[in-house]
PDB file of C-alpha atoms in Angstrom:
ATOM      1  CA  MET Z   1     127.172 107.636  39.545  1.00  0.00           C
ATOM      2  CA  GLY Z   2     127.291 106.201  42.806  1.00  0.00           C
ATOM      3  CA  LEU Z   3     129.794 104.197  44.508  1.00  0.00           C
ATOM      4  CA  GLU Z   4     128.074 100.783  45.861  1.00  0.00           C
ATOM      5  CA  ASN Z   5     129.217  99.527  49.269  1.00  0.00           C
ATOM      6  CA  GLY Z   6     127.636  96.937  51.215  1.00  0.00           C
ATOM      7  CA  LEU Z   7     128.170  95.191  54.839  1.00  0.00           C
ATOM      8  CA  LYS Z   8     127.327  91.526  54.822  1.00  0.00           C
ATOM      9  CA  PHE Z   9     127.247  90.835  58.379  1.00  0.00           C
ATOM     10  CA  GLU Z  10     125.460  88.227  60.659  1.00  0.00           C
ATOM     11  CA  THR Z  11     123.228  89.210  63.540  1.00  0.00           C
ATOM     12  CA  ASP Z  12     119.824  88.984  65.123  1.00  0.00           C
ATOM     13  CA  MET Z  13     118.339  91.954  63.807  1.00  0.00           C
ATOM     14  CA  ALA Z  14     115.899  92.752  61.175  1.00  0.00           C
ATOM     15  CA  PRO Z  15     116.216  94.907  58.384  1.00  0.00           C
ATOM     16  CA  MET Z  16     114.489  97.564  59.819  1.00  0.00           C
ATOM     17  CA  GLN Z  17     115.982  96.777  63.008  1.00  0.00           C
ATOM     18  CA  ALA Z  18     119.377  98.114  61.646  1.00  0.00           C
ATOM     19  CA  LEU Z  19     117.622 100.926  59.708  1.00  0.00           C
ATOM     20  CA  ARG Z  20     115.860 101.982  62.705  1.00  0.00           C
ATOM     21  CA  LEU Z  21     119.395 101.891  64.629  1.00  0.00           C
ATOM     22  CA  LEU Z  22     121.022 103.670  61.819  1.00  0.00           C
ATOM     23  CA  ALA Z  23     118.322 106.341  61.607  1.00  0.00           C
ATOM     24  CA  ASP Z  24     118.598 107.097  65.768  1.00  0.00           C
ATOM     25  CA  GLN Z  25     122.060 107.126  65.961  1.00  0.00           C
ATOM     26  CA  PHE Z  26     123.403 109.016  62.935  1.00  0.00           C
ATOM     27  CA  CYS Z  27     119.761 111.809  63.284  1.00  0.00           C
ATOM     28  CA  LEU Z  28     119.556 109.945  59.867  1.00  0.00           C
ATOM     29  CA  SER Z  29     116.302 111.074  57.147  1.00  0.00           C
ATOM     30  CA  TRP Z  30     114.069 108.508  55.722  1.00  0.00           C
ATOM     31  CA  GLY Z  31     113.528 109.013  51.940  1.00  0.00           C
ATOM     32  CA  ASP Z  32     111.218 105.977  51.660  1.00  0.00           C
ATOM     33  CA  GLU Z  33     109.829 102.738  54.132  1.00  0.00           C
ATOM     34  CA  SER Z  34     112.530 101.604  52.961  1.00  0.00           C
ATOM     35  CA  HIS Z  35     116.236 103.911  52.639  1.00  0.00           C
ATOM     36  CA  LEU Z  36     117.953 106.041  54.685  1.00  0.00           C
ATOM     37  CA  ILE Z  37     119.391 109.331  53.360  1.00  0.00           C
ATOM     38  CA  GLY Z  38     122.582 111.058  54.623  1.00  0.00           C
ATOM     39  CA  PRO Z  39     125.206 113.403  53.336  1.00  0.00           C
ATOM     40  CA  ALA Z  40     125.930 112.029  49.880  1.00  0.00           C
ATOM     41  CA  LEU Z  41     124.499 108.895  50.691  1.00  0.00           C
ATOM     42  CA  TRP Z  42     122.041 106.207  50.275  1.00  0.00           C
ATOM     43  CA  ILE Z  43     121.627 103.062  52.651  1.00  0.00           C
ATOM     44  CA  TRP Z  44     119.243 100.347  52.223  1.00  0.00           C
ATOM     45  CA  ALA Z  45     119.128  96.845  54.512  1.00  0.00           C
ATOM     46  CA  ILE Z  46     117.871  93.422  53.377  1.00  0.00           C
ATOM     47  CA  GLY Z  47     118.026  89.981  54.469  1.00  0.00           C
ATOM     48  CA  LEU Z  48     119.950  87.131  53.240  1.00  0.00           C
ATOM     49  CA  ASP Z  49     118.877  83.811  51.744  1.00  0.00           C
ATOM     50  CA  GLU Z  50     120.544  80.252  52.595  1.00  0.00           C
ATOM     51  CA  GLU Z  51     121.667  80.385  49.482  1.00  0.00           C
ATOM     52  CA  SER Z  52     123.436  83.582  49.754  1.00  0.00           C
ATOM     53  CA  ARG Z  53     124.875  82.853  52.700  1.00  0.00           C
ATOM     54  CA  SER Z  54     125.693  79.483  52.266  1.00  0.00           C
ATOM     55  CA  LEU Z  55     127.882  80.837  49.146  1.00  0.00           C
ATOM     56  CA  PHE Z  56     129.176  83.885  51.058  1.00  0.00           C
ATOM     57  CA  GLU Z  57     130.675  81.448  53.798  1.00  0.00           C
ATOM     58  CA  GLU Z  58     132.046  79.241  51.077  1.00  0.00           C
ATOM     59  CA  ASP Z  59     134.424  81.774  50.939  1.00  0.00           C
ATOM     60  CA  PHE Z  60     134.483  83.695  54.240  1.00  0.00           C
ATOM     61  CA  HIS Z  61     133.603  81.509  56.877  1.00  0.00           C
ATOM     62  CA  PHE Z  62     130.854  83.082  58.216  1.00  0.00           C
ATOM     63  CA  LYS Z  63     127.057  82.983  56.971  1.00  0.00           C
ATOM     64  CA  PRO Z  64     125.780  86.510  57.020  1.00  0.00           C
ATOM     65  CA  SER Z  65     122.300  87.348  57.833  1.00  0.00           C
ATOM     66  CA  MET Z  66     121.720  90.834  56.110  1.00  0.00           C
ATOM     67  CA  LEU Z  67     123.577  92.995  53.594  1.00  0.00           C
ATOM     68  CA  VAL Z  68     123.214  96.898  54.628  1.00  0.00           C
ATOM     69  CA  GLY Z  69     124.348  98.531  51.205  1.00  0.00           C
ATOM     70  CA  PHE Z  70     125.767 102.145  51.371  1.00  0.00           C
ATOM     71  CA  ARG Z  71     125.985 104.414  47.696  1.00  0.00           C
ATOM     72  CA  LEU Z  72     128.260 107.690  48.122  1.00  0.00           C
ATOM     73  CA  ASN Z  73     127.669 110.264  46.062  1.00  0.00           C
ATOM     74  CA  PRO Z  74     131.498 110.465  44.970  1.00  0.00           C
ATOM     75  CA  ASN Z  75     130.689 114.271  43.223  1.00  0.00           C
ATOM     76  CA  SER Z  76     128.910 115.629  46.200  1.00  0.00           C
ATOM     77  CA  PRO Z  77     131.355 118.055  48.942  1.00  0.00           C
ATOM     78  CA  GLU Z  78     130.110 115.735  51.828  1.00  0.00           C
ATOM     79  CA  TYR Z  79     131.318 112.827  49.927  1.00  0.00           C
ATOM     80  CA  ALA Z  80     134.151 112.684  53.122  1.00  0.00           C
ATOM     81  CA  ALA Z  81     130.806 113.020  55.773  1.00  0.00           C
ATOM     82  CA  GLY Z  82     129.282 110.100  54.326  1.00  0.00           C
ATOM     83  CA  CYS Z  83     132.133 108.302  54.153  1.00  0.00           C
ATOM     84  CA  ARG Z  84     132.372 108.553  58.003  1.00  0.00           C
ATOM     85  CA  THR Z  85     128.830 107.968  58.173  1.00  0.00           C
ATOM     86  CA  MET Z  86     129.333 105.023  56.374  1.00  0.00           C
ATOM     87  CA  LEU Z  87     132.062 104.033  58.447  1.00  0.00           C
ATOM     88  CA  ARG Z  88     130.385 104.880  61.599  1.00  0.00           C
ATOM     89  CA  ALA Z  89     127.236 103.186  60.473  1.00  0.00           C
ATOM     90  CA  SER Z  90     129.083  99.579  59.625  1.00  0.00           C
ATOM     91  CA  LEU Z  91     131.309  99.683  63.310  1.00  0.00           C
ATOM     92  CA  LEU Z  92     128.114 100.303  64.717  1.00  0.00           C
ATOM     93  CA  LEU Z  93     125.972  96.890  63.233  1.00  0.00           C
ATOM     94  CA  LEU Z  94     128.824  95.280  63.593  1.00  0.00           C
ATOM     95  CA  GLU Z  95     128.460  96.019  67.568  1.00  0.00           C
ATOM     96  CA  HIS Z  96     124.775  94.585  66.751  1.00  0.00           C
ATOM     97  CA  GLY Z  97     126.060  91.293  65.384  1.00  0.00           C
ATOM     98  CA  ARG Z  98     128.593  88.524  64.979  1.00  0.00           C
ATOM     99  CA  ASP Z  99     131.492  88.678  62.419  1.00  0.00           C
ATOM    100  CA  GLY Z 100     130.965  91.588  59.002  1.00  0.00           C
ATOM    101  CA  VAL Z 101     132.625  92.008  55.783  1.00  0.00           C
ATOM    102  CA  LEU Z 102     132.266  95.660  54.475  1.00  0.00           C
ATOM    103  CA  LEU Z 103     132.736  95.366  50.271  1.00  0.00           C
ATOM    104  CA  PHE Z 104     133.057  97.496  47.505  1.00  0.00           C
ATOM    105  CA  ASN Z 105     131.381  96.757  44.421  1.00  0.00           C
ATOM    106  CA  GLY Z 106     131.001  93.694  45.714  1.00  0.00           C
ATOM    107  CA  GLU Z 107     134.379  91.879  46.144  1.00  0.00           C
ATOM    108  CA  HIS Z 108     136.787  94.316  47.410  1.00  0.00           C
ATOM    109  CA  ILE Z 109     137.001  94.326  51.056  1.00  0.00           C
ATOM    110  CA  VAL Z 110     137.174  97.393  52.905  1.00  0.00           C
ATOM    111  CA  LEU Z 111     137.198  96.318  56.346  1.00  0.00           C
ATOM    112  CA  GLN Z 112     136.121  93.284  57.664  1.00  0.00           C
ATOM    113  CA  ARG Z 113     135.643  92.246  61.558  1.00  0.00           C
ATOM    114  CA  ILE Z 114     136.096  88.592  61.796  1.00  0.00           C
ATOM    115  CA  GLY Z 115     136.233  86.207  65.091  1.00  0.00           C
ATOM    116  CA  GLY Z 116     136.083  89.619  66.761  1.00  0.00           C
ATOM    117  CA  VAL Z 117     139.301  90.914  65.274  1.00  0.00           C
ATOM    118  CA  LEU Z 118     138.563  94.740  63.562  1.00  0.00           C
ATOM    119  CA  THR Z 119     140.982  94.483  60.175  1.00  0.00           C
ATOM    120  CA  LEU Z 120     140.940  97.782  58.001  1.00  0.00           C
ATOM    121  CA  ASN Z 121     142.353  96.924  53.990  1.00  0.00           C
ATOM    122  CA  ALA Z 122     145.738  98.834  53.688  1.00  0.00           C
ATOM    123  CA  ASP Z 123     144.805  98.760  49.890  1.00  0.00           C
ATOM    124  CA  ARG Z 124     141.634 100.418  49.876  1.00  0.00           C
ATOM    125  CA  GLY Z 125     142.772 103.361  51.813  1.00  0.00           C
ATOM    126  CA  ASN Z 126     141.436 106.137  50.003  1.00  0.00           C
ATOM    127  CA  TRP Z 127     137.871 106.179  51.075  1.00  0.00           C
ATOM    128  CA  THR Z 128     139.740 106.830  54.286  1.00  0.00           C
ATOM    129  CA  ASP Z 129     141.194 110.068  53.047  1.00  0.00           C
ATOM    130  CA  GLY Z 130     140.875 113.238  55.230  1.00  0.00           C
ATOM    131  CA  LEU Z 131     139.074 110.599  58.298  1.00  0.00           C
ATOM    132  CA  HIS Z 132     141.302 110.514  61.495  1.00  0.00           C
ATOM    133  CA  LEU Z 133     140.700 106.849  61.675  1.00  0.00           C
ATOM    134  CA  ALA Z 134     141.788 107.012  65.787  1.00  0.00           C
ATOM    135  CA  ASN Z 135     139.136 109.584  66.564  1.00  0.00           C
ATOM    136  CA  GLU Z 136     136.708 107.268  64.265  1.00  0.00           C
ATOM    137  CA  ILE Z 137     137.129 103.966  65.640  1.00  0.00           C
ATOM    138  CA  THR Z 138     137.296 103.115  69.262  1.00  0.00           C
ATOM    139  CA  VAL Z 139     137.611  99.546  69.657  1.00  0.00           C
ATOM    140  CA  PRO Z 140     141.320  97.507  68.514  1.00  0.00           C
ATOM    141  CA  TYR Z 141     141.851  97.181  64.632  1.00  0.00           C
ATOM    142  CA  LYS Z 142     145.067  95.998  62.856  1.00  0.00           C
ATOM    143  CA  ILE Z 143     145.429  97.717  58.897  1.00  0.00           C
ATOM    144  CA  GLN Z 144     146.945  94.865  56.335  1.00  0.00           C
ATOM    145  CA  PRO Z 145     146.524  94.280  53.262  1.00  0.00           C
ATOM    146  CA  LEU Z 146     143.291  91.971  52.812  1.00  0.00           C
ATOM    147  CA  ASN Z 147     143.006  89.694  49.572  1.00  0.00           C
ATOM    148  CA  SER Z 148     139.356  89.295  48.751  1.00  0.00           C
ATOM    149  CA  PRO Z 149     138.392  85.724  47.395  1.00  0.00           C
ATOM    150  CA  LEU Z 150     135.785  86.939  45.339  1.00  0.00           C
ATOM    151  CA  LEU Z 151     138.272  88.353  43.385  1.00  0.00           C
TER     152      LEU Z 151
END
């Protein structure tokens, strides 16, 4: 069973552009024409329709145009590398977009960048175990509890 995470963010990129960017930047393999494979990781991307965008805006006050999904295998010996790739990929995509939120299971906030401020959820720290955040995150950020409006 995999752990599902999804980055909903506002960008001018198309889903395939995002996947190609991730493939090139992180030397990821193509599992098929619309999925990437990384260490303990399966990645996909879709554009969001107007209804989904508007519903999300009610809760987070921005309209995401894309969802990039990350399925992590917690039983893999490469799990920590998969978490590292997910973090790096999310940060890279946010550099190519505006506001965004990385959600676990579609509702728990892992991290968010809203109004240019990057915040990691202090209550979701288990996925960062073994990661040296100072080495992984090169932009200013803060760590604090983030309550999800989706719960």
